[in-house]
């Protein structure tokens, strides 16, 4: 697999959100790039599917910064839907929305649009687990992607947010998770 250092559409999307994300921008950008590379390594995708992965990945966690919350799945949807509308891609709304809402599902996703929703879920988990969960991806590939896109405190910043959330919501410690 060839590592793409710059994905033009992703960079265009990010340009709108860079100030919202602030100091955590590089960490989120690198997470998204790692995730995209993992998704596209899990299954061969058409150009259309690749574009869907890129768009969904750009927005999948954006609600963290929009709402300053760990309960970020729902706040991540409106910007994605607005982007799709602006780009004339409304037909993709349901599939990309499922990619975003189901990306923290613990069990495999088996509903409508399963092929892309499932690799999206898996690609995010590969990165979130720092490569401990691989879904058959070679360690060397994971290491190459991680080297190309360093963590830049992404996991550390998530941990800080999660700790603050837990103190305020001890009975709902991981609101973004689904069975």
CSV table of N, CA and C in Angstrom, one decimal:
chain,number,residue,atom,x,y,z
A,1,UNK,N,0.8,-1.2,0.0
A,1,UNK,CA,0.0,0.0,0.0
A,1,UNK,C,0.9,1.2,0.0
A,2,UNK,N,0.5,2.2,-0.8
A,2,UNK,CA,1.3,3.4,-0.9
A,2,UNK,C,0.6,4.4,0.1
A,3,UNK,N,1.4,5.0,0.9
A,3,UNK,CA,0.9,6.0,1.9
A,3,UNK,C,0.7,7.3,1.3
A,4,UNK,N,-0.5,7.9,1.3
A,4,UNK,CA,-0.8,9.2,0.8
A,4,UNK,C,-0.6,10.2,1.9
A,5,UNK,N,0.4,11.1,1.8
A,5,UNK,CA,0.7,12.1,2.8
A,5,UNK,C,-0.3,13.2,2.8
A,6,UNK,N,-0.9,13.5,1.6
A,6,UNK,CA,-1.9,14.6,1.4
A,6,UNK,C,-3.0,14.1,0.6
A,7,UNK,N,-4.2,14.2,1.1
A,7,UNK,CA,-5.4,13.8,0.4
A,7,UNK,C,-6.2,15.1,0.2
A,8,UNK,N,-6.2,15.6,-1.1
A,8,UNK,CA,-6.7,17.0,-1.3
A,8,UNK,C,-8.1,17.2,-0.7
A,9,UNK,N,-9.1,16.3,-0.9
A,9,UNK,CA,-10.4,16.6,-0.4
A,9,UNK,C,-10.4,16.7,1.1
A,10,UNK,N,-9.6,15.8,1.7
A,10,UNK,CA,-9.5,15.8,3.2
A,10,UNK,C,-8.9,17.1,3.7
A,11,UNK,N,-7.9,17.6,3.0
A,11,UNK,CA,-7.3,18.9,3.4
A,11,UNK,C,-8.2,20.0,3.2
A,12,UNK,N,-9.1,20.0,2.2
A,12,UNK,CA,-10.1,21.0,2.0
A,12,UNK,C,-11.1,21.0,3.1
A,13,UNK,N,-11.6,19.9,3.5
A,13,UNK,CA,-12.5,19.8,4.6
A,13,UNK,C,-11.9,20.3,5.9
A,14,UNK,N,-10.7,19.8,6.2
A,14,UNK,CA,-10.0,20.2,7.4
A,14,UNK,C,-9.7,21.7,7.5
A,15,UNK,N,-9.5,22.4,6.3
A,15,UNK,CA,-9.3,23.8,6.4
A,15,UNK,C,-10.4,24.6,7.1
A,16,UNK,N,-11.6,24.1,7.0
A,16,UNK,CA,-12.7,24.7,7.6
A,16,UNK,C,-12.8,24.5,9.1
A,17,UNK,N,-12.1,23.4,9.6
A,17,UNK,CA,-12.3,23.0,11.0
A,17,UNK,C,-11.0,23.2,11.8
A,18,UNK,N,-9.9,23.7,11.2
A,18,UNK,CA,-8.6,23.8,11.9
A,18,UNK,C,-8.7,24.7,13.1
A,19,UNK,N,-9.3,25.8,13.0
A,19,UNK,CA,-9.4,26.7,14.2
A,19,UNK,C,-10.3,26.2,15.2
A,20,UNK,N,-11.4,25.5,14.8
A,20,UNK,CA,-12.3,24.9,15.8
A,20,UNK,C,-11.6,23.8,16.6
A,21,UNK,N,-10.8,23.0,16.0
A,21,UNK,CA,-10.0,21.9,16.6
A,21,UNK,C,-8.8,22.5,17.4
A,22,UNK,N,-8.3,23.6,17.0
A,22,UNK,CA,-7.2,24.3,17.7
A,22,UNK,C,-6.0,23.5,17.9
A,23,UNK,N,-5.5,23.5,19.2
A,23,UNK,CA,-4.2,22.8,19.5
A,23,UNK,C,-4.2,21.3,19.2
A,24,UNK,N,-5.3,20.7,19.1
A,24,UNK,CA,-5.4,19.3,18.9
A,24,UNK,C,-5.5,18.9,17.4
A,25,UNK,N,-5.4,19.9,16.6
A,25,UNK,CA,-5.6,19.7,15.1
A,25,UNK,C,-4.7,18.6,14.6
A,26,UNK,N,-3.4,18.7,14.8
A,26,UNK,CA,-2.4,17.8,14.2
A,26,UNK,C,-2.7,16.3,14.7
A,27,UNK,N,-3.1,16.2,15.9
A,27,UNK,CA,-3.4,14.8,16.4
A,27,UNK,C,-4.6,14.3,15.7
A,28,UNK,N,-5.7,15.1,15.6
A,28,UNK,CA,-6.9,14.6,14.9
A,28,UNK,C,-6.6,14.4,13.4
A,29,UNK,N,-5.9,15.3,12.8
A,29,UNK,CA,-5.6,15.1,11.4
A,29,UNK,C,-4.8,13.8,11.2
A,30,UNK,N,-3.8,13.5,12.0
A,30,UNK,CA,-3.1,12.3,11.8
A,30,UNK,C,-3.9,11.0,12.1
A,31,UNK,N,-4.8,11.1,13.1
A,31,UNK,CA,-5.7,10.0,13.4
A,31,UNK,C,-6.6,9.7,12.2
A,32,UNK,N,-7.1,10.7,11.6
A,32,UNK,CA,-7.9,10.5,10.4
A,32,UNK,C,-7.1,9.9,9.3
A,33,UNK,N,-5.9,10.4,9.0
A,33,UNK,CA,-5.1,9.8,8.0
A,33,UNK,C,-4.8,8.4,8.3
A,34,UNK,N,-4.4,8.1,9.5
A,34,UNK,CA,-4.1,6.7,9.9
A,34,UNK,C,-5.4,5.8,9.6
A,35,UNK,N,-6.5,6.3,10.1
A,35,UNK,CA,-7.7,5.5,10.0
A,35,UNK,C,-8.1,5.3,8.5
A,36,UNK,N,-8.0,6.3,7.7
A,36,UNK,CA,-8.3,6.1,6.3
A,36,UNK,C,-7.4,5.0,5.7
A,37,UNK,N,-6.1,5.1,6.0
A,37,UNK,CA,-5.2,4.1,5.4
A,37,UNK,C,-5.5,2.7,5.9
A,38,UNK,N,-5.9,2.6,7.2
A,38,UNK,CA,-6.3,1.3,7.7
A,38,UNK,C,-7.5,0.8,7.0
A,39,UNK,N,-8.5,1.6,6.9
A,39,UNK,CA,-9.8,1.2,6.2
A,39,UNK,C,-9.5,0.7,4.8
A,40,UNK,N,-8.7,1.5,4.0
A,40,UNK,CA,-8.4,1.1,2.6
A,40,UNK,C,-7.5,-0.1,2.5
A,41,UNK,N,-6.9,-0.5,3.6
A,41,UNK,CA,-6.0,-1.7,3.6
A,41,UNK,C,-6.8,-2.9,4.0
A,42,UNK,N,-7.9,-2.7,4.6
A,42,UNK,CA,-8.8,-3.8,5.0
A,42,UNK,C,-9.5,-4.5,3.9
A,43,UNK,N,-9.9,-3.6,2.9
A,43,UNK,CA,-10.6,-4.1,1.7
A,43,UNK,C,-10.4,-3.2,0.5
A,44,UNK,N,-10.3,-3.8,-0.6
A,44,UNK,CA,-10.2,-3.0,-1.8
A,44,UNK,C,-11.4,-2.2,-2.0
A,45,UNK,N,-11.3,-0.9,-2.3
A,45,UNK,CA,-12.4,0.0,-2.4
A,45,UNK,C,-12.4,0.7,-3.8
A,46,UNK,N,-13.6,0.9,-4.3
A,46,UNK,CA,-13.7,1.7,-5.5
A,46,UNK,C,-13.4,3.2,-5.2
A,47,UNK,N,-13.2,4.0,-6.2
A,47,UNK,CA,-12.9,5.4,-6.0
A,47,UNK,C,-14.1,6.1,-5.2
A,48,UNK,N,-15.3,5.7,-5.6
A,48,UNK,CA,-16.5,6.2,-4.8
A,48,UNK,C,-16.4,5.8,-3.4
A,49,UNK,N,-16.1,4.6,-3.1
A,49,UNK,CA,-16.1,4.1,-1.7
A,49,UNK,C,-14.9,4.8,-1.0
A,50,UNK,N,-13.8,5.0,-1.6
A,50,UNK,CA,-12.7,5.7,-1.0
A,50,UNK,C,-13.1,7.1,-0.6
A,51,UNK,N,-13.8,7.8,-1.5
A,51,UNK,CA,-14.2,9.1,-1.2
A,51,UNK,C,-15.2,9.1,0.0
A,52,UNK,N,-16.1,8.2,0.0
A,52,UNK,CA,-17.0,8.1,1.2
A,52,UNK,C,-16.2,7.9,2.5
A,53,UNK,N,-15.2,7.0,2.5
A,53,UNK,CA,-14.4,6.8,3.7
A,53,UNK,C,-13.7,8.1,4.1
A,54,UNK,N,-13.1,8.9,3.1
A,54,UNK,CA,-12.5,10.1,3.4
A,54,UNK,C,-13.4,11.1,4.0
A,55,UNK,N,-14.6,11.3,3.4
A,55,UNK,CA,-15.6,12.3,4.0
A,55,UNK,C,-16.0,11.9,5.4
A,56,UNK,N,-16.4,10.6,5.5
A,56,UNK,CA,-16.8,10.2,6.9
A,56,UNK,C,-15.7,10.3,7.9
A,57,UNK,N,-14.5,10.0,7.5
A,57,UNK,CA,-13.4,10.1,8.4
A,57,UNK,C,-13.1,11.5,8.9
A,58,UNK,N,-13.2,12.4,7.9
A,58,UNK,CA,-13.0,13.8,8.3
A,58,UNK,C,-13.9,14.3,9.4
A,59,UNK,N,-15.2,13.8,9.4
A,59,UNK,CA,-16.2,14.3,10.3
A,59,UNK,C,-16.5,13.4,11.5
A,60,UNK,N,-16.0,12.2,11.5
A,60,UNK,CA,-16.5,11.2,12.4
A,60,UNK,C,-16.3,11.5,13.9
A,61,UNK,N,-15.3,12.3,14.3
A,61,UNK,CA,-15.1,12.7,15.7
A,61,UNK,C,-15.2,14.2,15.9
A,62,UNK,N,-15.6,15.0,14.8
A,62,UNK,CA,-15.5,16.4,14.9
A,62,UNK,C,-16.4,17.0,16.0
A,63,UNK,N,-17.4,16.3,16.4
A,63,UNK,CA,-18.3,16.7,17.5
A,63,UNK,C,-17.6,16.9,18.8
A,64,UNK,N,-16.4,16.3,19.0
A,64,UNK,CA,-15.6,16.4,20.2
A,64,UNK,C,-15.3,17.9,20.4
A,65,UNK,N,-14.9,18.6,19.3
A,65,UNK,CA,-14.5,20.0,19.4
A,65,UNK,C,-15.7,20.9,19.2
A,66,UNK,N,-16.7,20.5,18.4
A,66,UNK,CA,-17.9,21.4,18.2
A,66,UNK,C,-18.6,21.6,19.5
A,67,UNK,N,-18.8,20.5,20.3
A,67,UNK,CA,-19.6,20.5,21.5
A,67,UNK,C,-18.7,20.4,22.8
A,68,UNK,N,-17.4,20.3,22.6
A,68,UNK,CA,-16.4,20.1,23.7
A,68,UNK,C,-16.9,18.9,24.6
A,69,UNK,N,-17.1,17.8,24.0
A,69,UNK,CA,-17.7,16.6,24.7
A,69,UNK,C,-17.1,15.3,24.3
A,70,UNK,N,-17.3,14.3,25.1
A,70,UNK,CA,-17.0,13.0,24.8
A,70,UNK,C,-18.2,12.3,24.2
A,71,UNK,N,-19.4,12.9,24.3
A,71,UNK,CA,-20.6,12.4,23.7
A,71,UNK,C,-20.8,13.1,22.4
A,72,UNK,N,-19.9,12.7,21.4
A,72,UNK,CA,-19.7,13.5,20.2
A,72,UNK,C,-20.3,12.9,18.9
A,73,UNK,N,-20.9,11.7,19.0
A,73,UNK,CA,-21.4,11.1,17.8
A,73,UNK,C,-22.4,11.9,17.1
A,74,UNK,N,-23.5,12.3,17.8
A,74,UNK,CA,-24.6,13.1,17.2
A,74,UNK,C,-24.1,14.4,16.7
A,75,UNK,N,-23.3,15.2,17.5
A,75,UNK,CA,-22.8,16.5,17.0
A,75,UNK,C,-21.9,16.4,15.8
A,76,UNK,N,-21.4,15.2,15.5
A,76,UNK,CA,-20.6,15.0,14.3
A,76,UNK,C,-21.3,14.9,13.0
A,77,UNK,N,-22.6,14.6,13.1
A,77,UNK,CA,-23.4,14.4,11.9
A,77,UNK,C,-23.8,15.7,11.1
A,78,UNK,N,-24.3,16.7,11.8
A,78,UNK,CA,-24.7,17.9,11.0
A,78,UNK,C,-23.6,18.5,10.1
A,79,UNK,N,-22.4,18.6,10.5
A,79,UNK,CA,-21.4,19.1,9.6
A,79,UNK,C,-21.1,18.2,8.4
A,80,UNK,N,-21.2,16.9,8.6
A,80,UNK,CA,-21.0,15.9,7.5
A,80,UNK,C,-22.2,16.0,6.5
A,81,UNK,N,-23.4,16.1,7.0
A,81,UNK,CA,-24.6,16.2,6.2
A,81,UNK,C,-24.5,17.5,5.4
A,82,UNK,N,-24.1,18.6,6.0
A,82,UNK,CA,-24.0,19.9,5.4
A,82,UNK,C,-23.0,19.8,4.2
A,83,UNK,N,-21.9,19.2,4.5
A,83,UNK,CA,-20.8,19.1,3.5
A,83,UNK,C,-21.4,18.3,2.3
A,84,UNK,N,-22.0,17.2,2.5
A,84,UNK,CA,-22.6,16.3,1.5
A,84,UNK,C,-23.6,17.2,0.6
A,85,UNK,N,-24.4,17.9,1.3
A,85,UNK,CA,-25.4,18.8,0.6
A,85,UNK,C,-24.7,19.8,-0.3
A,86,UNK,N,-23.6,20.5,0.3
A,86,UNK,CA,-22.9,21.5,-0.5
A,86,UNK,C,-22.2,20.9,-1.7
A,87,UNK,N,-21.8,19.6,-1.6
A,87,UNK,CA,-21.1,19.0,-2.7
A,87,UNK,C,-22.0,18.2,-3.7
A,88,UNK,N,-23.3,18.3,-3.4
A,88,UNK,CA,-24.3,17.6,-4.3
A,88,UNK,C,-24.2,16.1,-4.1
A,89,UNK,N,-23.9,15.6,-2.9
A,89,UNK,CA,-23.7,14.2,-2.6
A,89,UNK,C,-24.8,13.7,-1.6
A,90,UNK,N,-26.0,14.3,-1.6
A,90,UNK,CA,-27.0,13.9,-0.7
A,90,UNK,C,-27.3,12.5,-0.7
A,91,UNK,N,-27.2,11.8,-1.8
A,91,UNK,CA,-27.5,10.4,-1.9
A,91,UNK,C,-26.6,9.5,-1.0
A,92,UNK,N,-25.5,10.1,-0.6
A,92,UNK,CA,-24.6,9.3,0.3
A,92,UNK,C,-24.9,9.6,1.8
A,93,UNK,N,-25.8,10.4,2.1
A,93,UNK,CA,-26.1,10.8,3.5
A,93,UNK,C,-26.3,9.7,4.4
A,94,UNK,N,-27.2,8.7,4.1
A,94,UNK,CA,-27.5,7.6,5.0
A,94,UNK,C,-26.3,6.8,5.2
A,95,UNK,N,-25.6,6.4,4.2
A,95,UNK,CA,-24.4,5.6,4.4
A,95,UNK,C,-23.3,6.2,5.2
A,96,UNK,N,-23.0,7.5,4.9
A,96,UNK,CA,-22.0,8.2,5.6
A,96,UNK,C,-22.4,8.4,7.1
A,97,UNK,N,-23.7,8.7,7.3
A,97,UNK,CA,-24.2,8.9,8.6
A,97,UNK,C,-24.0,7.6,9.4
A,98,UNK,N,-24.3,6.4,8.8
A,98,UNK,CA,-24.1,5.2,9.5
A,98,UNK,C,-22.6,4.9,9.8
A,99,UNK,N,-21.8,5.3,8.9
A,99,UNK,CA,-20.3,5.1,9.1
A,99,UNK,C,-19.9,5.9,10.4
A,100,UNK,N,-20.5,7.1,10.5
A,100,UNK,CA,-20.1,7.9,11.7
A,100,UNK,C,-20.8,7.4,12.9
A,101,UNK,N,-22.1,7.1,12.9
A,101,UNK,CA,-22.8,6.7,14.1
A,101,UNK,C,-22.4,5.3,14.6
A,102,UNK,N,-22.0,4.4,13.7
A,102,UNK,CA,-21.6,3.1,14.1
A,102,UNK,C,-20.1,2.8,14.3
A,103,UNK,N,-19.3,3.8,14.2
A,103,UNK,CA,-17.9,3.6,14.2
A,103,UNK,C,-17.3,3.1,15.6
A,104,UNK,N,-18.1,3.3,16.6
A,104,UNK,CA,-17.7,2.7,18.0
A,104,UNK,C,-18.5,1.6,18.4
A,105,UNK,N,-19.2,0.9,17.5
A,105,UNK,CA,-20.0,-0.3,17.8
A,105,UNK,C,-19.0,-1.4,18.2
A,106,UNK,N,-19.3,-2.1,19.3
A,106,UNK,CA,-18.4,-3.1,19.8
A,106,UNK,C,-18.4,-4.3,18.9
A,107,UNK,N,-19.6,-4.8,18.6
A,107,UNK,CA,-19.8,-5.9,17.7
A,107,UNK,C,-19.8,-5.5,16.3
A,108,UNK,N,-19.6,-6.5,15.4
A,108,UNK,CA,-19.6,-6.2,13.9
A,108,UNK,C,-20.9,-5.6,13.5
A,109,UNK,N,-20.8,-4.7,12.6
A,109,UNK,CA,-22.0,-4.0,12.0
A,109,UNK,C,-22.5,-4.9,10.9
A,110,UNK,N,-23.8,-5.2,10.9
A,110,UNK,CA,-24.4,-6.1,9.9
A,110,UNK,C,-25.6,-5.6,9.2
A,111,UNK,N,-25.9,-4.3,9.4
A,111,UNK,CA,-27.1,-3.7,8.7
A,111,UNK,C,-26.8,-3.2,7.3
A,112,UNK,N,-27.7,-2.3,6.9
A,112,UNK,CA,-27.6,-1.8,5.6
A,112,UNK,C,-26.2,-1.1,5.4
A,113,UNK,N,-25.6,-1.2,4.2
A,113,UNK,CA,-24.3,-0.6,3.9
A,113,UNK,C,-23.2,-1.2,4.7
A,114,UNK,N,-23.4,-2.5,5.1
A,114,UNK,CA,-22.4,-3.1,6.0
A,114,UNK,C,-21.0,-3.2,5.5
A,115,UNK,N,-20.7,-3.4,4.2
A,115,UNK,CA,-19.3,-3.5,3.8
A,115,UNK,C,-18.5,-2.3,4.2
A,116,UNK,N,-19.0,-1.1,3.9
A,116,UNK,CA,-18.2,0.1,4.1
A,116,UNK,C,-18.3,0.6,5.6
A,117,UNK,N,-19.5,0.4,6.2
A,117,UNK,CA,-19.6,0.8,7.6
A,117,UNK,C,-18.7,-0.1,8.5
A,118,UNK,N,-18.6,-1.4,8.1
A,118,UNK,CA,-17.8,-2.3,8.9
A,118,UNK,C,-16.3,-2.0,8.8
A,119,UNK,N,-15.8,-1.7,7.6
A,119,UNK,CA,-14.4,-1.4,7.5
A,119,UNK,C,-14.0,-0.1,8.1
A,120,UNK,N,-15.0,0.8,8.1
A,120,UNK,CA,-14.8,2.1,8.8
A,120,UNK,C,-14.7,1.8,10.3
A,121,UNK,N,-15.6,1.0,10.9
A,121,UNK,CA,-15.5,0.7,12.3
A,121,UNK,C,-14.2,0.0,12.6
A,122,UNK,N,-13.8,-0.9,11.8
A,122,UNK,CA,-12.5,-1.6,12.0
A,122,UNK,C,-11.3,-0.7,11.9
A,123,UNK,N,-11.3,0.1,10.9
A,123,UNK,CA,-10.2,1.0,10.7
A,123,UNK,C,-10.0,2.0,11.9
A,124,UNK,N,-11.1,2.5,12.4
A,124,UNK,CA,-11.0,3.3,13.6
A,124,UNK,C,-10.5,2.5,14.8
A,125,UNK,N,-11.0,1.3,15.0
A,125,UNK,CA,-10.5,0.5,16.1
A,125,UNK,C,-9.0,0.2,16.0
A,126,UNK,N,-8.5,-0.1,14.8
A,126,UNK,CA,-7.1,-0.3,14.6
A,126,UNK,C,-6.3,0.8,15.2
A,127,UNK,N,-6.7,2.0,14.8
A,127,UNK,CA,-6.0,3.2,15.3
A,127,UNK,C,-6.3,3.5,16.8
A,128,UNK,N,-7.5,3.4,17.2
A,128,UNK,CA,-7.8,3.7,18.6
A,128,UNK,C,-7.1,2.7,19.5
A,129,UNK,N,-6.9,1.5,19.1
A,129,UNK,CA,-6.2,0.5,19.9
A,129,UNK,C,-4.7,0.6,19.8
A,130,UNK,N,-4.2,1.6,19.0
A,130,UNK,CA,-2.8,1.7,18.7
A,130,UNK,C,-2.2,0.5,18.0
A,131,UNK,N,-3.0,-0.2,17.2
A,131,UNK,CA,-2.6,-1.4,16.5
A,131,UNK,C,-2.7,-2.7,17.2
A,132,UNK,N,-3.2,-2.7,18.5
A,132,UNK,CA,-3.3,-3.9,19.2
A,132,UNK,C,-4.4,-4.8,18.6
A,133,UNK,N,-5.4,-4.2,18.1
A,133,UNK,CA,-6.5,-4.9,17.3
A,133,UNK,C,-6.1,-4.6,15.9
A,134,UNK,N,-5.9,-5.7,15.1
A,134,UNK,CA,-5.4,-5.5,13.7
A,134,UNK,C,-6.4,-5.9,12.6
A,135,UNK,N,-7.3,-6.8,12.9
A,135,UNK,CA,-8.2,-7.3,11.9
A,135,UNK,C,-7.4,-7.9,10.7
A,136,UNK,N,-6.3,-8.5,11.0
A,136,UNK,CA,-5.5,-9.1,9.9
A,136,UNK,C,-4.5,-8.2,9.2
A,137,UNK,N,-4.5,-7.0,9.5
A,137,UNK,CA,-3.5,-6.1,8.9
A,137,UNK,C,-2.1,-6.4,9.4
A,138,UNK,N,-1.1,-6.4,8.6
A,138,UNK,CA,0.2,-6.7,9.0
A,138,UNK,C,0.8,-5.6,10.0
A,139,UNK,N,1.5,-6.1,11.0
A,139,UNK,CA,2.1,-5.1,11.9
A,139,UNK,C,3.0,-4.1,11.2
A,140,UNK,N,3.7,-4.6,10.2
A,140,UNK,CA,4.6,-3.7,9.4
A,140,UNK,C,3.8,-2.5,8.8
A,141,UNK,N,2.7,-2.8,8.2
A,141,UNK,CA,1.8,-1.8,7.6
A,141,UNK,C,1.4,-0.8,8.7
A,142,UNK,N,0.9,-1.3,9.8
A,142,UNK,CA,0.4,-0.4,10.9
A,142,UNK,C,1.6,0.5,11.3
A,143,UNK,N,2.7,-0.1,11.5
A,143,UNK,CA,3.9,0.7,11.9
A,143,UNK,C,4.3,1.7,10.9
A,144,UNK,N,4.2,1.4,9.6
A,144,UNK,CA,4.6,2.4,8.6
A,144,UNK,C,3.6,3.5,8.6
A,145,UNK,N,2.3,3.2,8.7
A,145,UNK,CA,1.3,4.3,8.8
A,145,UNK,C,1.4,5.2,10.0
A,146,UNK,N,1.7,4.5,11.2
A,146,UNK,CA,1.9,5.3,12.4
A,146,UNK,C,3.2,6.1,12.3
A,147,UNK,N,4.2,5.7,11.6
A,147,UNK,CA,5.4,6.5,11.4
A,147,UNK,C,5.1,7.7,10.5
A,148,UNK,N,4.3,7.5,9.5
A,148,UNK,CA,4.0,8.5,8.6
A,148,UNK,C,3.1,9.6,9.2
A,149,UNK,N,2.3,9.2,10.1
A,149,UNK,CA,1.3,10.1,10.8
A,149,UNK,C,1.4,9.9,12.3
A,150,UNK,N,2.4,10.5,12.9
A,150,UNK,CA,2.6,10.3,14.4
A,150,UNK,C,1.4,10.7,15.2
A,151,UNK,N,1.3,10.1,16.4
A,151,UNK,CA,0.1,10.3,17.3
A,151,UNK,C,-0.1,11.8,17.6
A,152,UNK,N,0.9,12.5,17.8
A,152,UNK,CA,0.8,14.0,18.2
A,152,UNK,C,-0.2,14.2,19.3
A,153,UNK,N,-0.1,13.4,20.3
A,153,UNK,CA,-0.9,13.4,21.6
A,153,UNK,C,-2.4,13.2,21.3
A,154,UNK,N,-2.8,12.6,20.2
A,154,UNK,CA,-4.3,12.4,20.0
A,154,UNK,C,-4.9,11.5,21.1
A,155,UNK,N,-4.2,10.4,21.4
A,155,UNK,CA,-4.8,9.5,22.5
A,155,UNK,C,-4.7,10.1,23.8
A,156,UNK,N,-3.6,10.9,24.1
A,156,UNK,CA,-3.5,11.5,25.4
A,156,UNK,C,-4.6,12.6,25.6
A,157,UNK,N,-4.9,13.4,24.5
A,157,UNK,CA,-5.9,14.4,24.6
A,157,UNK,C,-7.3,13.7,24.8
A,158,UNK,N,-7.5,12.6,24.1
A,158,UNK,CA,-8.8,11.9,24.3
A,158,UNK,C,-8.9,11.4,25.8
A,159,UNK,N,-7.8,10.9,26.3
A,159,UNK,CA,-7.8,10.4,27.7
A,159,UNK,C,-8.1,11.5,28.7
A,160,UNK,N,-7.6,12.7,28.4
A,160,UNK,CA,-7.9,13.8,29.3
A,160,UNK,C,-9.4,14.2,29.2
A,161,UNK,N,-9.9,14.2,28.0
A,161,UNK,CA,-11.4,14.5,27.9
A,161,UNK,C,-12.2,13.5,28.5
A,162,UNK,N,-11.8,12.2,28.4
A,162,UNK,CA,-12.6,11.1,28.9
A,162,UNK,C,-12.6,11.2,30.5
A,163,UNK,N,-11.4,11.5,31.0
A,163,UNK,CA,-11.3,11.6,32.5
A,163,UNK,C,-12.3,12.7,33.0
A,164,UNK,N,-12.2,13.9,32.3
A,164,UNK,CA,-13.1,15.0,32.8
A,164,UNK,C,-14.6,14.6,32.6
A,165,UNK,N,-14.9,13.9,31.6
A,165,UNK,CA,-16.3,13.4,31.3
A,165,UNK,C,-16.7,12.4,32.5
A,166,UNK,N,-15.8,11.5,32.8
A,166,UNK,CA,-16.1,10.5,33.8
A,166,UNK,C,-16.4,11.1,35.1
A,167,UNK,N,-15.7,12.1,35.5
A,167,UNK,CA,-15.9,12.8,36.8
A,167,UNK,C,-17.4,13.3,36.9
A,168,UNK,N,-17.8,13.9,35.8
A,168,UNK,CA,-19.2,14.5,35.7
A,168,UNK,C,-20.3,13.5,35.4
A,169,UNK,N,-19.9,12.4,34.8
A,169,UNK,CA,-20.9,11.4,34.3
A,169,UNK,C,-20.5,10.0,34.7
A,170,UNK,N,-20.3,9.6,35.9
A,170,UNK,CA,-19.7,8.3,36.3
A,170,UNK,C,-20.6,7.1,35.9
A,171,UNK,N,-21.9,7.4,35.7
A,171,UNK,CA,-22.8,6.3,35.3
A,171,UNK,C,-22.9,6.1,33.8
A,172,UNK,N,-22.3,7.0,33.0
A,172,UNK,CA,-22.3,7.0,31.6
A,172,UNK,C,-20.9,7.3,31.1
A,173,UNK,N,-19.9,6.4,31.4
A,173,UNK,CA,-18.5,6.7,31.2
A,173,UNK,C,-18.1,6.7,29.7
A,174,UNK,N,-18.8,6.0,28.8
A,174,UNK,CA,-18.4,6.0,27.4
A,174,UNK,C,-19.7,6.1,26.5
A,175,UNK,N,-20.2,7.3,26.5
A,175,UNK,CA,-21.5,7.5,25.7
A,175,UNK,C,-21.4,7.3,24.2
A,176,UNK,N,-20.2,7.2,23.7
A,176,UNK,CA,-20.1,7.1,22.3
A,176,UNK,C,-20.1,5.6,21.8
A,177,UNK,N,-20.0,4.7,22.8
A,177,UNK,CA,-19.9,3.2,22.5
A,177,UNK,C,-21.3,2.7,22.3
A,178,UNK,N,-21.4,1.6,21.4
A,178,UNK,CA,-22.7,0.9,21.1
A,178,UNK,C,-22.4,-0.6,21.1
A,179,UNK,N,-23.4,-1.3,21.5
A,179,UNK,CA,-23.3,-2.8,21.3
A,179,UNK,C,-23.4,-3.2,19.9
